[in-house]
Coordinates of C-alpha atoms in Angstrom, one line a residue:
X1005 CA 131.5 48.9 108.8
X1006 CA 134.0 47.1 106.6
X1007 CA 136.1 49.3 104.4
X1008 CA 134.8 47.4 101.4
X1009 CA 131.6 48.2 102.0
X1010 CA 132.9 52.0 102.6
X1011 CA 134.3 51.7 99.1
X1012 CA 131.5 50.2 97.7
X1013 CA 129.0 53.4 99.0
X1014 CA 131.7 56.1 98.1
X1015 CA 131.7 54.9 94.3
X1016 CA 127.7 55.5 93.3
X1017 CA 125.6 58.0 93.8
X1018 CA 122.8 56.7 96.0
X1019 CA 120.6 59.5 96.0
X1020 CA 116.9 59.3 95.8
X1021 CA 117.6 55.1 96.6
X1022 CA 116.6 53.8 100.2
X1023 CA 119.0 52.1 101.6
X1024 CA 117.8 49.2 105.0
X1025 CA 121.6 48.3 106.1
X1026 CA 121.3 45.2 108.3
X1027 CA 124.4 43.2 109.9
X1028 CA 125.6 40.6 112.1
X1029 CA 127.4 40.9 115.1
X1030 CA 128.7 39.7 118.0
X1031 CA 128.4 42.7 120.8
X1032 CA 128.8 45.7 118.6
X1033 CA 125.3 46.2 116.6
X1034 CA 125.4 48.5 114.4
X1035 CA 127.8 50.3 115.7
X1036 CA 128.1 54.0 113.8
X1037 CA 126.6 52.5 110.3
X1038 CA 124.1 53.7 110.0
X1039 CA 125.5 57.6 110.2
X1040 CA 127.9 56.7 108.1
X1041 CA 125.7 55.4 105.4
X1042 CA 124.3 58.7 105.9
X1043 CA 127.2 60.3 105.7
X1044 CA 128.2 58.4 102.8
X1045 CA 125.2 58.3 100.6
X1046 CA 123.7 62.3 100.5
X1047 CA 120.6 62.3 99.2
X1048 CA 119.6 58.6 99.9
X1049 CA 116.8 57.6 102.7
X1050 CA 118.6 55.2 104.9
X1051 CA 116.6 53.7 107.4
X1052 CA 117.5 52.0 110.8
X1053 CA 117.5 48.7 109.8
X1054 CA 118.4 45.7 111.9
X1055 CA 121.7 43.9 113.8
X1056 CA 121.4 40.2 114.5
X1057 CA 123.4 38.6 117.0
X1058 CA 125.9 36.6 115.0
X1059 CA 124.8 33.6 117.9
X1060 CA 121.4 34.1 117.5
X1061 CA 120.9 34.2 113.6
X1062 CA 119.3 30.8 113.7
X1063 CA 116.1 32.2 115.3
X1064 CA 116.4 35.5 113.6
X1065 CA 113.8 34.5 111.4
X1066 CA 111.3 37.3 112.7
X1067 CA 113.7 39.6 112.2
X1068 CA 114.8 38.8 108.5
X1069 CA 110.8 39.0 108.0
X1070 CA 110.6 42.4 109.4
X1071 CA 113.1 44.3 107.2
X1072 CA 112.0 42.1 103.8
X1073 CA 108.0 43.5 104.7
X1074 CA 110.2 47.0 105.5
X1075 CA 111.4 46.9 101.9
X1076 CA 108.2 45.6 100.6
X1077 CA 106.3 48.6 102.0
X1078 CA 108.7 50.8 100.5
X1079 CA 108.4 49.8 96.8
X1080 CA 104.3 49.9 97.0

């Protein structure tokens, strides 16, 4: 995860927020992100999420569709 984006969690106080982190990569998918968001953001629910091949985000349309009905769910 990028340090600003490290900075960025350590400054507000996530908790009781749900938090979908999603990326693109090229090899490393989500890497350790998601426990750090965790780690980062006590009291938050942070779900899986989703890592699109940096190659592929073209036809990551499906995907893209996936988390936005994943955060739709969660505000009904």
């Amino acid at each position: 995860m990028p340090m600003a984006v490290h900075a960025f969690l350590e400054s507000y106080d996530f908790a009781g927020k749900t938090i979908i982190p999603f990326c693109t990569h090229e090899g490393s998918g989500m890497g350790h992100s998601v426990e750090d968001i965790r780690r980062l953001c006590p009291g938050a629910t942070v779900l899986e999420g989703s890592a699109i091949r940096g190659s592929r985000v073209q036809q990551a349309d499906d995907d893209v569709e996936k988390l936005v009905r994943q955060a739709d769910t969660i505000r009904e």
